[in-house]
mmCIF file of C-alpha atoms in Angstrom:
data_model
loop_
_atom_site.group_PDB
_atom_site.id
_atom_site.type_symbol
_atom_site.label_atom_id
_atom_site.label_comp_id
_atom_site.label_asym_id
_atom_site.label_seq_id
_atom_site.Cartn_x
_atom_site.Cartn_y
_atom_site.Cartn_z
ATOM 1 C CA UNK A 1 151.493 77.637 132.320
ATOM 2 C CA UNK A 2 153.416 80.164 134.395
ATOM 3 C CA UNK A 3 155.706 80.847 131.413
ATOM 4 C CA UNK A 4 152.636 81.520 129.192
ATOM 5 C CA UNK A 5 151.209 84.017 131.691
ATOM 6 C CA UNK A 6 154.584 85.747 131.919
ATOM 7 C CA UNK A 7 154.829 85.967 128.099
ATOM 8 C CA UNK A 8 151.310 87.460 127.836
ATOM 9 C CA UNK A 9 152.208 89.967 130.562
ATOM 10 C CA UNK A 10 155.384 90.981 128.695
ATOM 11 C CA UNK A 11 153.453 91.478 125.449
ATOM 12 C CA UNK A 12 150.862 93.629 127.242
ATOM 13 C CA UNK A 13 153.525 95.789 128.889
ATOM 14 C CA UNK A 14 155.356 96.218 125.579
ATOM 15 C CA UNK A 15 152.191 97.246 123.763
ATOM 16 C CA UNK A 16 151.252 99.654 126.563
ATOM 17 C CA UNK A 17 154.699 101.263 126.456
ATOM 18 C CA UNK A 18 154.668 101.661 122.682
ATOM 19 C CA UNK A 19 151.167 103.139 122.659
ATOM 20 C CA UNK A 20 152.008 105.458 125.554
ATOM 21 C CA UNK A 21 155.132 106.765 123.797
ATOM 22 C CA UNK A 22 153.191 107.200 120.575
ATOM 23 C CA UNK A 23 150.446 109.203 122.270
ATOM 24 C CA UNK A 24 152.997 111.533 123.855
ATOM 25 C CA UNK A 25 154.739 112.298 120.562
ATOM 26 C CA UNK A 26 154.355 115.875 119.282
ATOM 27 C CA UNK A 27 153.214 114.734 115.829
ATOM 28 C CA UNK A 28 149.896 112.864 115.991
ATOM 29 C CA UNK A 29 149.658 110.493 113.046
ATOM 30 C CA UNK A 30 146.302 109.600 111.517
ATOM 31 C CA UNK A 31 146.327 105.995 110.379
ATOM 32 C CA UNK A 32 146.815 105.222 106.706
ATOM 33 C CA UNK A 33 143.818 102.886 106.662
ATOM 34 C CA UNK A 34 141.375 105.667 107.625
ATOM 35 C CA UNK A 35 139.391 107.519 104.973
ATOM 36 C CA UNK A 36 139.056 111.295 104.911
ATOM 37 C CA UNK A 37 135.469 112.514 105.246
ATOM 38 C CA UNK A 38 134.047 116.032 105.022
ATOM 39 C CA UNK A 39 131.903 116.541 108.151
ATOM 40 C CA UNK A 40 130.857 120.071 107.198
ATOM 41 C CA UNK A 41 132.003 122.981 105.092
ATOM 42 C CA UNK A 42 130.792 126.498 105.837
ATOM 43 C CA UNK A 43 131.302 129.968 104.349
ATOM 44 C CA UNK A 44 130.709 133.357 105.935
ATOM 45 C CA UNK A 45 130.979 137.005 104.805
ATOM 46 C CA UNK A 46 130.734 136.141 101.078
ATOM 47 C CA UNK A 47 132.895 138.797 99.486
ATOM 48 C CA UNK A 48 136.354 138.802 97.892
ATOM 49 C CA UNK A 49 137.621 141.333 100.430
ATOM 50 C CA UNK A 50 136.789 139.225 103.504
ATOM 51 C CA UNK A 51 140.058 137.560 104.508
ATOM 52 C CA UNK A 52 140.331 134.730 107.041
ATOM 53 C CA UNK A 53 143.576 134.885 109.047
ATOM 54 C CA UNK A 54 143.562 132.185 111.706
ATOM 55 C CA UNK A 55 141.684 130.141 114.298
ATOM 56 C CA UNK A 56 142.136 128.195 117.538
ATOM 57 C CA UNK A 57 140.198 125.325 119.118
ATOM 58 C CA UNK A 58 138.956 126.238 122.602
ATOM 59 C CA UNK A 59 137.437 122.967 123.873
ATOM 60 C CA UNK A 60 137.354 119.199 123.324
ATOM 61 C CA UNK A 61 134.147 119.445 121.278
ATOM 62 C CA UNK A 62 135.807 121.527 118.547
ATOM 63 C CA UNK A 63 134.468 125.027 119.216
ATOM 64 C CA UNK A 64 136.522 127.632 117.308
ATOM 65 C CA UNK A 65 137.539 131.237 117.825
ATOM 66 C CA UNK A 66 138.351 132.752 114.409
ATOM 67 C CA UNK A 67 139.922 136.050 113.349
ATOM 68 C CA UNK A 68 140.001 137.791 109.975
ATOM 69 C CA UNK A 69 138.785 140.769 107.980
ATOM 70 C CA UNK A 70 135.168 141.317 106.971
ATOM 71 C CA UNK A 71 133.842 143.681 104.282
ATOM 72 C CA UNK A 72 131.330 146.486 104.670
ATOM 73 C CA UNK A 73 129.727 148.516 101.911
ATOM 74 C CA UNK A 74 130.690 151.951 103.284
ATOM 75 C CA UNK A 75 133.562 152.266 100.791
ATOM 76 C CA UNK A 76 135.939 150.074 98.869
ATOM 77 C CA UNK A 77 138.620 149.836 101.587
ATOM 78 C CA UNK A 78 136.517 149.318 104.706
ATOM 79 C CA UNK A 79 137.641 145.872 105.928
ATOM 80 C CA UNK A 80 137.267 145.803 109.720
ATOM 81 C CA UNK A 81 138.887 143.083 111.772
ATOM 82 C CA UNK A 82 136.262 140.626 112.961
ATOM 83 C CA UNK A 83 136.454 137.885 115.575
ATOM 84 C CA UNK A 84 133.898 135.087 115.654
ATOM 85 C CA UNK A 85 132.913 132.045 117.679
ATOM 86 C CA UNK A 86 131.913 128.961 115.702
ATOM 87 C CA UNK A 87 130.216 125.889 117.165
ATOM 88 C CA UNK A 88 131.450 122.295 116.642
ATOM 89 C CA UNK A 89 128.583 121.947 114.115
ATOM 90 C CA UNK A 90 129.784 124.880 111.995
ATOM 91 C CA UNK A 91 127.275 127.481 113.226
ATOM 92 C CA UNK A 92 128.552 131.030 113.785
ATOM 93 C CA UNK A 93 127.374 131.731 117.328
ATOM 94 C CA UNK A 94 128.543 135.342 117.474
ATOM 95 C CA UNK A 95 130.878 137.773 115.728
ATOM 96 C CA UNK A 96 132.280 141.147 116.674
ATOM 97 C CA UNK A 97 134.154 143.842 114.695
ATOM 98 C CA UNK A 98 137.204 145.265 116.496
ATOM 99 C CA UNK A 99 139.313 148.347 115.840
ATOM 100 C CA UNK A 100 138.913 151.329 113.579
ATOM 101 C CA UNK A 101 138.846 151.162 109.816
ATOM 102 C CA UNK A 102 138.362 153.447 106.811
ATOM 103 C CA UNK A 103 139.946 156.846 106.116
ATOM 104 C CA UNK A 104 141.368 159.702 108.128
ATOM 105 C CA UNK A 105 139.691 162.385 106.030
ATOM 106 C CA UNK A 106 136.050 161.622 105.455
ATOM 107 C CA UNK A 107 134.667 159.640 102.546
ATOM 108 C CA UNK A 108 136.600 157.801 99.892
ATOM 109 C CA UNK A 109 138.399 160.022 97.370
ATOM 110 C CA UNK A 110 139.871 158.719 94.157
ATOM 111 C CA UNK A 111 143.087 160.699 94.479
ATOM 112 C CA UNK A 112 143.380 160.527 98.262
ATOM 113 C CA UNK A 113 146.867 160.669 99.865
ATOM 114 C CA UNK A 114 148.200 157.184 100.613
ATOM 115 C CA UNK A 115 148.595 157.916 104.319
ATOM 116 C CA UNK A 116 144.892 158.742 104.701
ATOM 117 C CA UNK A 117 144.361 154.982 105.094
ATOM 118 C CA UNK A 118 143.436 154.369 108.734
ATOM 119 C CA UNK A 119 142.966 150.707 109.569
ATOM 120 C CA UNK A 120 143.612 148.441 112.548
ATOM 121 C CA UNK A 121 144.115 144.755 111.853
ATOM 122 C CA UNK A 122 144.526 141.568 113.873
ATOM 123 C CA UNK A 123 146.221 138.782 111.922
ATOM 124 C CA UNK A 124 147.414 136.165 114.429
ATOM 125 C CA UNK A 125 145.745 134.254 117.283
ATOM 126 C CA UNK A 126 147.333 132.215 120.088
ATOM 127 C CA UNK A 127 145.962 130.090 122.924
ATOM 128 C CA UNK A 128 148.515 130.331 125.738
ATOM 129 C CA UNK A 129 149.666 127.565 128.035
ATOM 130 C CA UNK A 130 147.317 128.879 130.724
ATOM 131 C CA UNK A 131 144.364 128.892 128.275
ATOM 132 C CA UNK A 132 144.277 132.634 127.610
ATOM 133 C CA UNK A 133 143.323 133.805 124.099
ATOM 134 C CA UNK A 134 145.608 136.437 122.545
ATOM 135 C CA UNK A 135 145.266 138.321 119.272
ATOM 136 C CA UNK A 136 148.122 140.158 117.532
ATOM 137 C CA UNK A 137 148.192 142.775 114.807
ATOM 138 C CA UNK A 138 148.735 146.490 114.295
ATOM 139 C CA UNK A 139 147.131 149.867 114.815
ATOM 140 C CA UNK A 140 147.701 152.503 112.159
ATOM 141 C CA UNK A 141 148.712 156.064 113.045
ATOM 142 C CA UNK A 142 149.025 159.220 110.879
ATOM 143 C CA UNK A 143 151.746 158.912 108.265
ATOM 144 C CA UNK A 144 150.867 155.229 107.739
ATOM 145 C CA UNK A 145 152.838 154.271 110.844
ATOM 146 C CA UNK A 146 151.985 150.833 112.226
ATOM 147 C CA UNK A 147 152.508 149.842 115.854
ATOM 148 C CA UNK A 148 152.082 146.444 117.480
ATOM 149 C CA UNK A 149 148.593 145.850 118.876
ATOM 150 C CA UNK A 150 147.673 143.001 121.222
ATOM 151 C CA UNK A 151 144.310 141.925 122.666
ATOM 152 C CA UNK A 152 143.246 139.342 125.212
ATOM 153 C CA UNK A 153 139.692 138.013 124.926
ATOM 154 C CA UNK A 154 137.637 135.368 126.698
ATOM 155 C CA UNK A 155 135.681 132.473 125.177
ATOM 156 C CA UNK A 156 132.701 134.760 124.594
ATOM 157 C CA UNK A 157 134.704 137.379 122.666
ATOM 158 C CA UNK A 158 134.754 139.864 125.555
ATOM 159 C CA UNK A 159 137.878 142.051 125.554
ATOM 160 C CA UNK A 160 139.913 141.574 128.737
ATOM 161 C CA UNK A 161 142.988 143.597 127.805
ATOM 162 C CA UNK A 162 143.781 146.002 124.954
ATOM 163 C CA UNK A 163 147.409 147.119 124.502
ATOM 164 C CA UNK A 164 149.270 149.154 121.873
ATOM 165 C CA UNK A 165 153.101 149.107 121.949
ATOM 166 C CA UNK A 166 154.082 152.468 120.496
ATOM 167 C CA UNK A 167 157.791 151.601 120.709
ATOM 168 C CA UNK A 168 157.380 148.380 118.684
ATOM 169 C CA UNK A 169 156.917 148.828 114.945
ATOM 170 C CA UNK A 170 155.604 146.150 112.591
ATOM 171 C CA UNK A 171 155.259 145.904 108.813
ATOM 172 C CA UNK A 172 154.834 142.390 107.403
ATOM 173 C CA UNK A 173 151.872 141.779 109.672
ATOM 174 C CA UNK A 174 150.228 139.176 107.468
ATOM 175 C CA UNK A 175 152.998 136.826 108.545
ATOM 176 C CA UNK A 176 153.077 137.324 112.317
ATOM 177 C CA UNK A 177 153.861 134.166 114.288
ATOM 178 C CA UNK A 178 153.253 133.828 118.046
ATOM 179 C CA UNK A 179 154.525 131.073 120.358
ATOM 180 C CA UNK A 180 154.214 130.085 123.991
ATOM 181 C CA UNK A 181 157.255 130.322 126.271
ATOM 182 C CA UNK A 182 157.800 129.158 129.849
ATOM 183 C CA UNK A 183 157.339 132.740 131.105
ATOM 184 C CA UNK A 184 154.796 134.100 128.619
ATOM 185 C CA UNK A 185 154.939 134.232 124.837
ATOM 186 C CA UNK A 186 157.007 135.558 121.949
ATOM 187 C CA UNK A 187 156.146 137.086 118.596
ATOM 188 C CA UNK A 188 158.098 137.144 115.331
ATOM 189 C CA UNK A 189 157.117 139.684 112.687
ATOM 190 C CA UNK A 190 158.598 141.954 110.035
ATOM 191 C CA UNK A 191 159.684 145.470 110.975
ATOM 192 C CA UNK A 192 160.639 148.549 108.965
ATOM 193 C CA UNK A 193 163.043 151.257 110.100
ATOM 194 C CA UNK A 194 165.393 153.854 108.656
ATOM 195 C CA UNK A 195 169.141 153.983 109.170
ATOM 196 C CA UNK A 196 171.446 156.684 107.791
ATOM 197 C CA UNK A 197 168.632 157.773 105.471
ATOM 198 C CA UNK A 198 168.178 154.269 104.045
ATOM 199 C CA UNK A 199 165.208 151.927 104.435
ATOM 200 C CA UNK A 200 165.766 148.695 106.353
ATOM 201 C CA UNK A 201 163.642 145.614 106.854
ATOM 202 C CA UNK A 202 164.284 142.990 109.494
ATOM 203 C CA UNK A 203 162.459 140.374 111.577
ATOM 204 C CA UNK A 204 162.557 140.916 115.346
ATOM 205 C CA UNK A 205 161.556 138.341 117.961
ATOM 206 C CA UNK A 206 159.690 140.198 120.700
ATOM 207 C CA UNK A 207 159.290 138.383 124.021
ATOM 208 C CA UNK A 208 156.554 139.119 126.578
ATOM 209 C CA UNK A 209 155.782 138.032 130.125
ATOM 210 C CA UNK A 210 152.360 137.017 131.423
ATOM 211 C CA UNK A 211 151.631 140.641 132.346
ATOM 212 C CA UNK A 212 151.964 141.818 128.711
ATOM 213 C CA UNK A 213 155.293 143.575 129.315
ATOM 214 C CA UNK A 214 157.764 143.248 126.422
ATOM 215 C CA UNK A 215 160.939 141.900 127.999
ATOM 216 C CA UNK A 216 163.094 141.864 124.845
ATOM 217 C CA UNK A 217 162.855 144.385 122.021
ATOM 218 C CA UNK A 218 166.297 144.039 120.419
ATOM 219 C CA UNK A 219 166.606 140.446 119.202
ATOM 220 C CA UNK A 220 166.720 140.197 115.416
ATOM 221 C CA UNK A 221 167.014 137.229 113.071
ATOM 222 C CA UNK A 222 170.397 137.554 111.358
ATOM 223 C CA UNK A 223 173.714 135.751 110.944
ATOM 224 C CA UNK A 224 177.201 136.726 109.788
ATOM 225 C CA UNK A 225 178.022 134.932 106.543
ATOM 226 C CA UNK A 226 180.510 135.329 103.740
ATOM 227 C CA UNK A 227 179.886 138.767 102.314
ATOM 228 C CA UNK A 228 178.457 140.379 105.439
ATOM 229 C CA UNK A 229 175.417 140.212 107.695
ATOM 230 C CA UNK A 230 172.509 138.209 106.298
ATOM 231 C CA UNK A 231 169.301 139.521 107.889
ATOM 232 C CA UNK A 232 165.874 137.993 107.579
ATOM 233 C CA UNK A 233 163.648 140.544 105.820
ATOM 234 C CA UNK A 234 160.324 138.752 105.452
ATOM 235 C CA UNK A 235 158.821 135.941 107.495
ATOM 236 C CA UNK A 236 156.596 133.376 105.777
ATOM 237 C CA UNK A 237 156.260 130.672 108.420
ATOM 238 C CA UNK A 238 157.841 129.520 111.665
ATOM 239 C CA UNK A 239 157.763 126.483 113.943
ATOM 240 C CA UNK A 240 158.670 125.974 117.585
ATOM 241 C CA UNK A 241 161.204 123.194 118.247
ATOM 242 C CA UNK A 242 162.540 122.701 121.805
ATOM 243 C CA UNK A 243 164.161 126.035 122.717
ATOM 244 C CA UNK A 244 164.488 127.107 119.101
ATOM 245 C CA UNK A 245 162.343 128.795 116.515
ATOM 246 C CA UNK A 246 162.850 127.736 112.896
ATOM 247 C CA UNK A 247 161.940 130.682 110.682
ATOM 248 C CA UNK A 248 161.305 130.378 106.973
ATOM 249 C CA UNK A 249 161.347 133.325 104.549
ATOM 250 C CA UNK A 250 163.736 135.653 102.737
ATOM 251 C CA UNK A 251 166.849 137.533 103.755
ATOM 252 C CA UNK A 252 169.348 139.957 102.263
ATOM 253 C CA UNK A 253 172.951 141.005 102.830
ATOM 254 C CA UNK A 254 172.966 144.443 104.382
ATOM 255 C CA UNK A 255 175.306 147.326 103.655
ATOM 256 C CA UNK A 256 175.303 150.897 104.881
ATOM 257 C CA UNK A 257 175.999 151.994 101.310
ATOM 258 C CA UNK A 258 173.042 150.189 99.747
ATOM 259 C CA UNK A 259 169.334 150.665 100.282
ATOM 260 C CA UNK A 260 167.759 147.372 101.353
ATOM 261 C CA UNK A 261 164.993 147.944 98.822
ATOM 262 C CA UNK A 262 167.569 147.409 96.057
ATOM 263 C CA UNK A 263 168.989 144.153 97.409
ATOM 264 C CA UNK A 264 168.021 140.823 95.871
ATOM 265 C CA UNK A 265 166.245 138.605 98.382
ATOM 266 C CA UNK A 266 167.623 135.161 99.206
ATOM 267 C CA UNK A 267 165.418 132.275 100.305
ATOM 268 C CA UNK A 268 166.578 131.046 103.711
ATOM 269 C CA UNK A 269 165.754 129.252 106.951
ATOM 270 C CA UNK A 270 167.125 130.537 110.255
ATOM 271 C CA UNK A 271 167.325 128.902 113.648
ATOM 272 C CA UNK A 272 166.709 131.272 116.547
ATOM 273 C CA UNK A 273 167.852 130.129 120.018
ATOM 274 C CA UNK A 274 165.381 131.676 122.448
ATOM 275 C CA UNK A 275 167.599 131.148 125.509
ATOM 276 C CA UNK A 276 170.737 132.644 123.983
ATOM 277 C CA UNK A 277 168.739 135.100 121.822
ATOM 278 C CA UNK A 278 170.996 134.231 118.897
ATOM 279 C CA UNK A 279 170.313 133.264 115.282
ATOM 280 C CA UNK A 280 172.166 131.085 112.839
ATOM 281 C CA UNK A 281 171.558 130.383 109.169
ATOM 282 C CA UNK A 282 170.440 126.789 108.592
ATOM 283 C CA UNK A 283 169.776 126.864 104.854
ATOM 284 C CA UNK A 284 170.196 129.299 102.011
ATOM 285 C CA UNK A 285 168.290 128.263 98.884
ATOM 286 C CA UNK A 286 169.382 128.432 95.292
ATOM 287 C CA UNK A 287 168.588 131.483 93.242
ATOM 288 C CA UNK A 288 164.910 132.069 92.417
ATOM 289 C CA UNK A 289 163.703 129.606 95.104
ATOM 290 C CA UNK A 290 161.767 131.086 98.016
ATOM 291 C CA UNK A 291 160.456 128.976 100.937
ATOM 292 C CA UNK A 292 156.932 129.728 102.159
ATOM 293 C CA UNK A 293 156.214 126.992 104.729
ATOM 294 C CA UNK A 294 158.095 124.549 106.964
ATOM 295 C CA UNK A 295 156.532 121.479 108.581
ATOM 296 C CA UNK A 296 158.222 118.954 110.925
ATOM 297 C CA UNK A 297 157.361 115.289 111.350
ATOM 298 C CA UNK A 298 159.239 112.531 113.183
ATOM 299 C CA UNK A 299 162.669 114.161 112.926
ATOM 300 C CA UNK A 300 162.184 115.326 109.348
ATOM 301 C CA UNK A 301 161.334 118.732 107.922
ATOM 302 C CA UNK A 302 159.413 119.364 104.746
ATOM 303 C CA UNK A 303 159.752 122.801 103.134
ATOM 304 C CA UNK A 304 157.298 124.133 100.575
ATOM 305 C CA UNK A 305 158.756 126.721 98.184
ATOM 306 C CA UNK A 306 158.105 128.742 95.052
ATOM 307 C CA UNK A 307 160.617 128.251 92.263
ATOM 308 C CA UNK A 308 160.722 130.767 89.396
ATOM 309 C CA UNK A 309 161.955 129.527 86.022
ATOM 310 C CA UNK A 310 162.353 132.250 83.411
ATOM 311 C CA UNK A 311 161.178 131.040 79.998
ATOM 312 C CA UNK A 312 161.865 134.217 78.069
ATOM 313 C CA UNK A 313 161.844 137.951 78.723
ATOM 314 C CA UNK A 314 158.040 138.004 78.923
ATOM 315 C CA UNK A 315 157.131 134.811 80.762
ATOM 316 C CA UNK A 316 158.120 132.841 83.860
ATOM 317 C CA UNK A 317 156.966 129.463 85.125
ATOM 318 C CA UNK A 318 156.295 129.151 88.863
ATOM 319 C CA UNK A 319 156.706 125.675 90.358
ATOM 320 C CA UNK A 320 155.389 124.158 93.572
ATOM 321 C CA UNK A 321 158.581 122.722 95.094
ATOM 322 C CA UNK A 322 158.682 120.262 98.002
ATOM 323 C CA UNK A 323 161.995 119.429 99.686
ATOM 324 C CA UNK A 324 162.293 117.083 102.669
ATOM 325 C CA UNK A 325 165.303 117.171 105.028
ATOM 326 C CA UNK A 326 166.539 114.998 107.875
ATOM 327 C CA UNK A 327 167.157 116.305 111.414
ATOM 328 C CA UNK A 328 170.543 117.707 110.309
ATOM 329 C CA UNK A 329 168.904 119.438 107.325
ATOM 330 C CA UNK A 330 170.474 117.147 104.772
ATOM 331 C CA UNK A 331 168.218 116.772 101.765
ATOM 332 C CA UNK A 332 166.306 113.481 101.521
ATOM 333 C CA UNK A 333 164.112 114.160 98.480
ATOM 334 C CA UNK A 334 162.592 116.924 96.381
ATOM 335 C CA UNK A 335 159.827 117.284 93.827
ATOM 336 C CA UNK A 336 158.884 120.168 91.540
ATOM 337 C CA UNK A 337 155.422 120.475 89.960
ATOM 338 C CA UNK A 338 153.951 122.992 87.530
ATOM 339 C CA UNK A 339 150.397 122.797 88.885
ATOM 340 C CA UNK A 340 148.941 125.772 87.021
ATOM 341 C CA UNK A 341 149.408 129.429 86.136
ATOM 342 C CA UNK A 342 149.796 132.008 88.876
ATOM 343 C CA UNK A 343 150.634 129.243 91.342
ATOM 344 C CA UNK A 344 150.819 130.231 95.040
ATOM 345 C CA UNK A 345 151.867 127.490 97.465
ATOM 346 C CA UNK A 346 150.462 128.012 100.964
ATOM 347 C CA UNK A 347 151.128 125.264 103.504
ATOM 348 C CA UNK A 348 152.080 121.646 104.193
ATOM 349 C CA UNK A 349 150.405 119.040 106.422
ATOM 350 C CA UNK A 350 151.301 115.477 107.367
ATOM 351 C CA UNK A 351 148.736 112.766 108.131
ATOM 352 C CA UNK A 352 147.855 109.246 107.000
ATOM 353 C CA UNK A 353 151.640 108.700 106.588
ATOM 354 C CA UNK A 354 151.594 111.167 103.699
ATOM 355 C CA UNK A 355 152.742 114.709 102.970
ATOM 356 C CA UNK A 356 150.077 117.095 101.669
ATOM 357 C CA UNK A 357 150.939 120.406 99.957
ATOM 358 C CA UNK A 358 148.166 122.979 99.527
ATOM 359 C CA UNK A 359 147.967 126.135 97.447
ATOM 360 C CA UNK A 360 146.086 128.001 94.724
ATOM 361 C CA UNK A 361 146.516 128.434 90.982
ATOM 362 C CA UNK A 362 144.661 129.368 87.805
ATOM 363 C CA UNK A 363 143.222 126.609 85.639
ATOM 364 C CA UNK A 364 141.014 127.283 82.605
ATOM 365 C CA UNK A 365 140.737 130.913 83.633
ATOM 366 C CA UNK A 366 139.542 130.222 87.198
ATOM 367 C CA UNK A 367 141.279 130.319 90.566
ATOM 368 C CA UNK A 368 141.243 126.868 92.223
ATOM 369 C CA UNK A 369 142.703 125.185 95.296
ATOM 370 C CA UNK A 370 145.177 122.371 94.685
ATOM 371 C CA UNK A 371 146.487 119.534 96.832
ATOM 372 C CA UNK A 372 149.591 117.450 96.067
ATOM 373 C CA UNK A 373 149.894 114.154 97.986
ATOM 374 C CA UNK A 374 153.261 112.431 98.521
ATOM 375 C CA UNK A 375 154.332 109.307 100.341
ATOM 376 C CA UNK A 376 157.048 109.562 102.983
ATOM 377 C CA UNK A 377 159.771 108.969 100.394
ATOM 378 C CA UNK A 378 158.624 111.781 98.114
ATOM 379 C CA UNK A 379 156.690 109.845 95.483
ATOM 380 C CA UNK A 380 153.813 111.937 94.095
ATOM 381 C CA UNK A 381 150.650 109.893 94.681
ATOM 382 C CA UNK A 382 147.892 112.222 93.574
ATOM 383 C CA UNK A 383 147.029 115.775 92.493
ATOM 384 C CA UNK A 384 143.623 117.217 93.379
ATOM 385 C CA UNK A 385 141.927 120.433 92.260
ATOM 386 C CA UNK A 386 138.883 122.082 93.822
ATOM 387 C CA UNK A 387 135.897 123.781 92.233
ATOM 388 C CA UNK A 388 136.288 127.274 90.783
ATOM 389 C CA UNK A 389 136.738 130.277 93.094
ATOM 390 C CA UNK A 390 136.903 134.002 92.399
ATOM 391 C CA UNK A 391 139.624 134.720 94.925
ATOM 392 C CA UNK A 392 141.259 131.931 96.879
ATOM 393 C CA UNK A 393 143.888 131.401 99.550
ATOM 394 C CA UNK A 394 144.616 128.230 101.522
ATOM 395 C CA UNK A 395 145.270 129.730 104.966
ATOM 396 C CA UNK A 396 146.239 126.619 106.945
ATOM 397 C CA UNK A 397 144.781 123.989 109.218
ATOM 398 C CA UNK A 398 144.428 123.137 112.909
ATOM 399 C CA UNK A 399 143.604 119.760 114.435
ATOM 400 C CA UNK A 400 142.106 118.173 117.523
ATOM 401 C CA UNK A 401 142.005 114.417 118.118
ATOM 402 C CA UNK A 402 141.014 112.896 114.744
ATOM 403 C CA UNK A 403 139.412 116.116 113.462
ATOM 404 C CA UNK A 404 141.086 118.592 111.125
ATOM 405 C CA UNK A 405 139.819 122.118 110.425
ATOM 406 C CA UNK A 406 141.038 123.527 107.091
ATOM 407 C CA UNK A 407 140.956 127.297 106.775
ATOM 408 C CA UNK A 408 140.461 129.075 103.460
ATOM 409 C CA UNK A 409 139.779 132.500 102.048
ATOM 410 C CA UNK A 410 137.313 131.611 99.305
ATOM 411 C CA UNK A 411 135.115 134.590 98.366
ATOM 412 C CA UNK A 412 134.942 135.216 102.114
ATOM 413 C CA UNK A 413 135.719 133.015 105.097
ATOM 414 C CA UNK A 414 135.556 129.262 104.611
ATOM 415 C CA UNK A 415 136.241 126.376 107.013
ATOM 416 C CA UNK A 416 136.039 122.656 106.223
ATOM 417 C CA UNK A 417 135.830 120.221 109.112
ATOM 418 C CA UNK A 418 137.417 116.898 108.189
ATOM 419 C CA UNK A 419 137.063 113.602 110.017
ATOM 420 C CA UNK A 420 138.609 110.191 109.412
ATOM 421 C CA UNK A 421 136.667 106.923 109.367
ATOM 422 C CA UNK A 422 137.806 103.299 109.151
#
C-alpha cells in the first residue's frame, strides 16, 4: 500500500514538473486536437490607403492598442497616423490621429516637387517590461529628411511623452523593429546617409534607456566577409533570442568606389550581440532568394522567403519558399510553392504543431490572402485562399493565452480574433 502511494506521488510530481516547464517555455503551443474558430472579424477605415501597422494586447481580456494610417478626403496623399483602442469584443472604443500630414505648400498639385510631401508616421508599437506603451516612426522635415520620432501613450491614448531625435535618421521605416532590454529598449531600422558623395544604406541598432535617452547611436549590422564588408541594407523582420537579435533582410558588399544603389542585394540573416554590440553573418542565401520573415520554435528557425525564377526576358515566377533550420542553422527541410501571380509572402506562425505561412497573391484577377500549412517535418498539409480583396497585406499576428489576433490591411484595417476549441 505504501509503495502504491509513493508511486502515485512520483507520477504527480513528474506531471507537475513537466507541465510547469512547458508553461514557462517561450513558445506556447496550441494543442493539435483543438479546432480553430473565428470569434470575430472586424474592419475599420474602409479605404485602400488605410494601412494597419501593428498592435499590442494591454490586458488579460484582450483589449488592443492599434497603430496605422487612416485616409482622409482632403487630397490623395493625406494618410495621417492613427492610434486606436479596440475592446475584447472587437468594438473600436476610441481613435486619435497623431502628427502632421499633407503638403508643405498648400493644396495638392499635379507637378508638385517631391520634397513638398510633409508626413509624420508611426509604424511600430512596443509594450515595455514595465508596461509602458511606446510608438516609433519618423517626422518629415524640408528636403524629405526623416528623423526618428518616438511617443509614449497610456491605455487611453493620452500622449505622455513626445520626442524627435534630430541626430538619428531613418529610411526603411515600414520595417522598424523594437525590443525590450534590461535597461530600456532598442530599435533596429534602415538608415540612409551620404559618404564621399555616394549614397549609403545601413541598419543601425539604436539603444535607449528608460528616460528616452539614446545610449548608442553607432552600432550597425555588418560583418567582414570574403570580398569586403557585408552591411545589412534593408530589414524585413527580427527576433529577440537571449542577448542576441536575429535580423532578416538584405545586405550588400560596400566599396568607396561604388554607389550602394548600384550593388546587387544579397539575402542574409545576421546575428547581433547586444552586449558586445557586434554582428556576424549567420546565413547568406542563394542568388534571387530574399528572406522576409524569421520565426523560432523549440530550437528551430523557420525562414519565409521570396524566390525569383526568371522564365524569359519578359516574365519571372515568384515562389513562396519555406526553409527550416536547427539551432546551428543547418537546413532541416525546405519547400517552394508557386501560390499565385504577384505573390508576396508576409509572415510565419507556429501553433497546433504546424507551421503556417501567410501572404498575398493574385488569383483570377483578384488579390487574395493565402495560407500554407506544414507539419513539423515540412510536409505541405493544406493551402487556403481567402475571399477577394482590392488591396491586401497580411501584417502579422499577436497572441494571448489561447487567443490569436491576426492583423491585415484589407481595404482598410482588419483584425480577426481566433480562438481554439476542443
